[in-house]
Tab-separated table of C-alpha atoms in Angstrom:
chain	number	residue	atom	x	y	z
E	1	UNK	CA	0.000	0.000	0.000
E	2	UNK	CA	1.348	3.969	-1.162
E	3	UNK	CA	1.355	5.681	2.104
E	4	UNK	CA	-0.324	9.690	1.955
E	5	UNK	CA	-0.051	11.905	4.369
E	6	UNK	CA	-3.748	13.200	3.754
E	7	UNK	CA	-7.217	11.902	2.153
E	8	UNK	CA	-7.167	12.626	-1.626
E	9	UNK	CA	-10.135	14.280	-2.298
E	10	UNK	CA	-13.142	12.003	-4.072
E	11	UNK	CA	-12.779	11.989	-8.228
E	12	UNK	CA	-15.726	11.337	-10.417
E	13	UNK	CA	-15.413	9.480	-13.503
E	14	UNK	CA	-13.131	5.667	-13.240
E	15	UNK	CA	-11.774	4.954	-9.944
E	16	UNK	CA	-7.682	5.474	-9.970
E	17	UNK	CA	-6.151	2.638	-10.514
E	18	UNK	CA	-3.612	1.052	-7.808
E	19	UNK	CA	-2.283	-1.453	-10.700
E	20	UNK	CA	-1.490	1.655	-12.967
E	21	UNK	CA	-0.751	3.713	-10.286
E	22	UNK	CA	2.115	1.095	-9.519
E	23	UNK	CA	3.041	0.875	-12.475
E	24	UNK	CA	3.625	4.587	-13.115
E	25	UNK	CA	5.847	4.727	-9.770
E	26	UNK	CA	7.918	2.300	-10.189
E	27	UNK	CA	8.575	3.502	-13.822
E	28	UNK	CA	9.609	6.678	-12.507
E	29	UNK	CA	11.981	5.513	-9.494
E	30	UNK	CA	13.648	2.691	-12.113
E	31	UNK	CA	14.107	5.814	-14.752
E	32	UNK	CA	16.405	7.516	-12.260
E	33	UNK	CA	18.663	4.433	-11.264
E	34	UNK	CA	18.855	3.224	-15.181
E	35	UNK	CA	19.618	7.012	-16.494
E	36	UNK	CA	19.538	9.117	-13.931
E	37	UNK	CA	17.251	12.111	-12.295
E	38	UNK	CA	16.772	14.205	-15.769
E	39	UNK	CA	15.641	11.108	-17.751
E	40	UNK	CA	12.543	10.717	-15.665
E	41	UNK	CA	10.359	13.047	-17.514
E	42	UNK	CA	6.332	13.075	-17.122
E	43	UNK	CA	6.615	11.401	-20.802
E	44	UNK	CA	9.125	8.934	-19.947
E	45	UNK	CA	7.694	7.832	-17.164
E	46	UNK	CA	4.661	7.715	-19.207
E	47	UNK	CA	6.042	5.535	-21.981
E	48	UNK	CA	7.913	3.308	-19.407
E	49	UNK	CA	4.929	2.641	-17.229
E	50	UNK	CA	2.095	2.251	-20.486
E	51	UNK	CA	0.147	4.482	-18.934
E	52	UNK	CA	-1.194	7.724	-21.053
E	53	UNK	CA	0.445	10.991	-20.295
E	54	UNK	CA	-2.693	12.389	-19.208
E	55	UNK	CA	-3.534	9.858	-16.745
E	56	UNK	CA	0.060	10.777	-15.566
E	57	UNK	CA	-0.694	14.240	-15.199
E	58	UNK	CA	-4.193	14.043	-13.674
E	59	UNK	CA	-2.779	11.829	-10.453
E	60	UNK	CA	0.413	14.009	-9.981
E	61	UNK	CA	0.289	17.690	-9.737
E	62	UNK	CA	3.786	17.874	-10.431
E	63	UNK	CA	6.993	16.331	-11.911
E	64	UNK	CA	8.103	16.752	-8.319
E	65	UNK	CA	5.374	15.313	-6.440
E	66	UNK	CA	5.806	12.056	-8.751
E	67	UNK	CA	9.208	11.464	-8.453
E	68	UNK	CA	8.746	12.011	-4.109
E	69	UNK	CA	5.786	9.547	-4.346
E	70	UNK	CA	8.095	6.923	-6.455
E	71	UNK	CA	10.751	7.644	-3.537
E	72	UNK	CA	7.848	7.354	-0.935
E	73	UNK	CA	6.643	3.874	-2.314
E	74	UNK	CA	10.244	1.812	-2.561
E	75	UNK	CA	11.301	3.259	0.771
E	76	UNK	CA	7.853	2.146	2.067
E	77	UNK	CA	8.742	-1.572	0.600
E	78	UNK	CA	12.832	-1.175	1.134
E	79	UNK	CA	12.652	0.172	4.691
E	80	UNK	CA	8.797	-0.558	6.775
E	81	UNK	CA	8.673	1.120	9.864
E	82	UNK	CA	5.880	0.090	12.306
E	83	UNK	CA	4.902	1.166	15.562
E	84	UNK	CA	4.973	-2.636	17.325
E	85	UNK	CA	7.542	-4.159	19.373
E	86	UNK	CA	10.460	-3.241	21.760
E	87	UNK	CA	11.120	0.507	20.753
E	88	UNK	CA	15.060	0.744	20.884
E	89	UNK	CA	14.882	-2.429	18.744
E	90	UNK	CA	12.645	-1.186	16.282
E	91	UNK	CA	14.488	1.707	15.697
E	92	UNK	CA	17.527	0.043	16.342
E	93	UNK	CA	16.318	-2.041	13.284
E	94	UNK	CA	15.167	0.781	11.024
E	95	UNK	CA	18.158	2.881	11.495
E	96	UNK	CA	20.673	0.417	10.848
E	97	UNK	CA	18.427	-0.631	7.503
E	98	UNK	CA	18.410	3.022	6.478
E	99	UNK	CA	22.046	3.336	6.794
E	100	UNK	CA	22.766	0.551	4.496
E	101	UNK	CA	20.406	1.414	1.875
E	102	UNK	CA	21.851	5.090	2.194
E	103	UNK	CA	25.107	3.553	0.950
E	104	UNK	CA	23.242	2.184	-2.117
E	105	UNK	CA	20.959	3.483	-5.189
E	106	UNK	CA	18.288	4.294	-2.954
E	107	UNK	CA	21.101	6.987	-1.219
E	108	UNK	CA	21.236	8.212	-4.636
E	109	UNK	CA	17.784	8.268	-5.446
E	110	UNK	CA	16.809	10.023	-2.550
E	111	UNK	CA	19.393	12.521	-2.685
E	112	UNK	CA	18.622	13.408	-6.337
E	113	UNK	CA	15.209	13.913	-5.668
E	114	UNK	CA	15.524	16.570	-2.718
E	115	UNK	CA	17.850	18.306	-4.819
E	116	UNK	CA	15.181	18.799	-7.786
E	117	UNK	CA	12.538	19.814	-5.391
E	118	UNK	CA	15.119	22.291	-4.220
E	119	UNK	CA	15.852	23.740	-7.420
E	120	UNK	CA	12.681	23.728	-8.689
E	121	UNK	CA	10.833	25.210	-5.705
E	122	UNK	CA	13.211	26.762	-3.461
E	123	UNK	CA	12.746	24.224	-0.562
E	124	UNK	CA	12.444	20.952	0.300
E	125	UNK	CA	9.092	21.491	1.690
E	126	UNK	CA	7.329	19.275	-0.752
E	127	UNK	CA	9.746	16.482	-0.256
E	128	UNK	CA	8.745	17.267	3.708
E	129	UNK	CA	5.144	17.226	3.169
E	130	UNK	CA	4.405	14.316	0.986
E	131	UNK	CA	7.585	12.147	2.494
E	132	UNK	CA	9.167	12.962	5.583
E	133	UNK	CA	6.552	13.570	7.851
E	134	UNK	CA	5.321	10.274	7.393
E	135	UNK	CA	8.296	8.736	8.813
E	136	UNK	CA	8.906	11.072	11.363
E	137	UNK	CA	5.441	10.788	12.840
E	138	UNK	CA	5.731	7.083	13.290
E	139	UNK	CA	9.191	7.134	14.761
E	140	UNK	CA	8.506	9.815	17.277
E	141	UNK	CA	5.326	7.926	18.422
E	142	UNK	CA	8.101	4.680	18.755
E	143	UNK	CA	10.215	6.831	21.054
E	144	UNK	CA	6.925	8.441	23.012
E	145	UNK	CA	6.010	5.102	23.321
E	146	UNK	CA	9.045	3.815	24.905
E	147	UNK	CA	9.135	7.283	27.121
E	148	UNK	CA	6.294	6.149	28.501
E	149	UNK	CA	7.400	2.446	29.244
E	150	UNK	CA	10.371	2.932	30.279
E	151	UNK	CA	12.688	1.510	27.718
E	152	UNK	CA	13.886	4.709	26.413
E	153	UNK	CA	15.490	6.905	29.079
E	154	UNK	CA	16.332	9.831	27.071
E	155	UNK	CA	14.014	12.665	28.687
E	156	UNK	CA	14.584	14.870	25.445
E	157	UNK	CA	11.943	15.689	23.309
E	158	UNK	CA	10.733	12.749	21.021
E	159	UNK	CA	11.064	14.542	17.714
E	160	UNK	CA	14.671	16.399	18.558
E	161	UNK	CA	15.465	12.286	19.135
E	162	UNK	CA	14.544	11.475	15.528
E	163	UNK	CA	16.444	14.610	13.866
E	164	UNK	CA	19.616	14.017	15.828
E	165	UNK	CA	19.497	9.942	14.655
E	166	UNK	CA	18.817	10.441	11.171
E	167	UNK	CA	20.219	13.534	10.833
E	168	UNK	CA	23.480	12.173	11.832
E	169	UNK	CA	23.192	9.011	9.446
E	170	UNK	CA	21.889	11.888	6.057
E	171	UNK	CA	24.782	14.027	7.150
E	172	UNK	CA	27.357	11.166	7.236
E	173	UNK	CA	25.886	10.169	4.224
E	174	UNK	CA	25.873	13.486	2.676
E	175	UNK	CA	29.515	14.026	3.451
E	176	UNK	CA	31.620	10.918	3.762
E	177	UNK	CA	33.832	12.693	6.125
E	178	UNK	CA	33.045	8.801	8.061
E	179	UNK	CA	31.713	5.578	7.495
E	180	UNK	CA	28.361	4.574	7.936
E	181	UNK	CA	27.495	1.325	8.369
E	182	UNK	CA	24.139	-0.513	10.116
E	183	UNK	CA	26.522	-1.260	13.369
E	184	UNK	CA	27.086	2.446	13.850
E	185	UNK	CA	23.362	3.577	13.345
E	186	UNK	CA	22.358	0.984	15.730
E	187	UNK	CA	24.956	2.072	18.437
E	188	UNK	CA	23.947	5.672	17.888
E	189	UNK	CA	20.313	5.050	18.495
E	190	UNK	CA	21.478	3.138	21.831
E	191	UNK	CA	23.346	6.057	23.002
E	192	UNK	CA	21.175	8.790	22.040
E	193	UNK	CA	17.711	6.968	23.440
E	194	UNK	CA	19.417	4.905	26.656
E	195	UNK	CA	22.216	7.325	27.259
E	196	UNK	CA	23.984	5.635	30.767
């Protein structure tokens, strides 16, 4: 299932799709790792996905917003992040995962497509609004959650938690001033949500 951050307001006419829909998103994400970020035009991802341009263009109000949702939907498969279980675990889990797949085409991927909402709007709000919110909503429930239990010690604020994890692991990323790996992410999250 495509995650959204808010109800899509009711269409008449054909119901959208989730087949096609699918189809057009993962046309779009495998556009950018084949040929990179300016290859995945509204047409291209058109002709890749055998969908018609103007079905492309009704769903997505922008090349942007398409190219976030295809981000959205193989970080959503690549990297799941649930609010169930042990919460230092979890996020033990998720970090480390997102780590890794920082060091691979997804890194890439994602990084190429802040940059073009950034260029062509002038801030990565859209990539914040359709994208990162999502996550960072479920994770700082994860850490509220384990406030409240117990198993998380860390008596600072929930979401300043989540920026200072994966902050650190984009930044390191960004950078490669030093190495990221899963082991690191997972002892980062130890020491930032049970410091001793």
């Amino acid at each position: 299932m495509i995650e959204r951050r808010e109800e899509k307001p009711s269409r008449r006419g054909r119901p959208r799709s989730t087949a096609a829909e699918i189809a057009i998103l993962d046309a779009a994400y495998g556009l950018i790792v084949s040929k990179g970020l300016a290859a995945a035009t509204m047409d291209a991802i058109a002709r890749a996905s055998k969908v018609s341009k103007m079905t492309v263009y009704k769903w997505w109000p922008s090349r942007e917003a398409l190219l976030i949702d295809a981000f959205l939907r193989h970080a959503s498969l690549m990297l799941p992040l649930t609010d169930e279980g042990d919460p230092v675990a979890t996020l033990q889990r998720h970090a480390a995962a997102y780590a890794e797949a920082l060091k691979s085409e997804f890194g890439k991927v994602q990084l190429a497509v802040i940059s073009e909402c950034i260029a062509k709007t002038g801030s990565a709000q859209l990539f914040t609004e359709r994208y990162l919110d999502i996550r960072r909503k479920t994770a700082t429930s994860i850490i509220e959650r384990g406030q409240k239990d117990g198993s998380i010690t860390a008596g600072v604020a929930a979401g300043d938690l989540y920026d200072r994890i994966y902050g650190t692991l984009f930044y390191r990323f960004l950078f490669e001033f030093r190495p990221l790996s899963g082991d690191y992410a997972r002892k980062l999250v130890a020491s930032l949500l049970t410091p001793r």
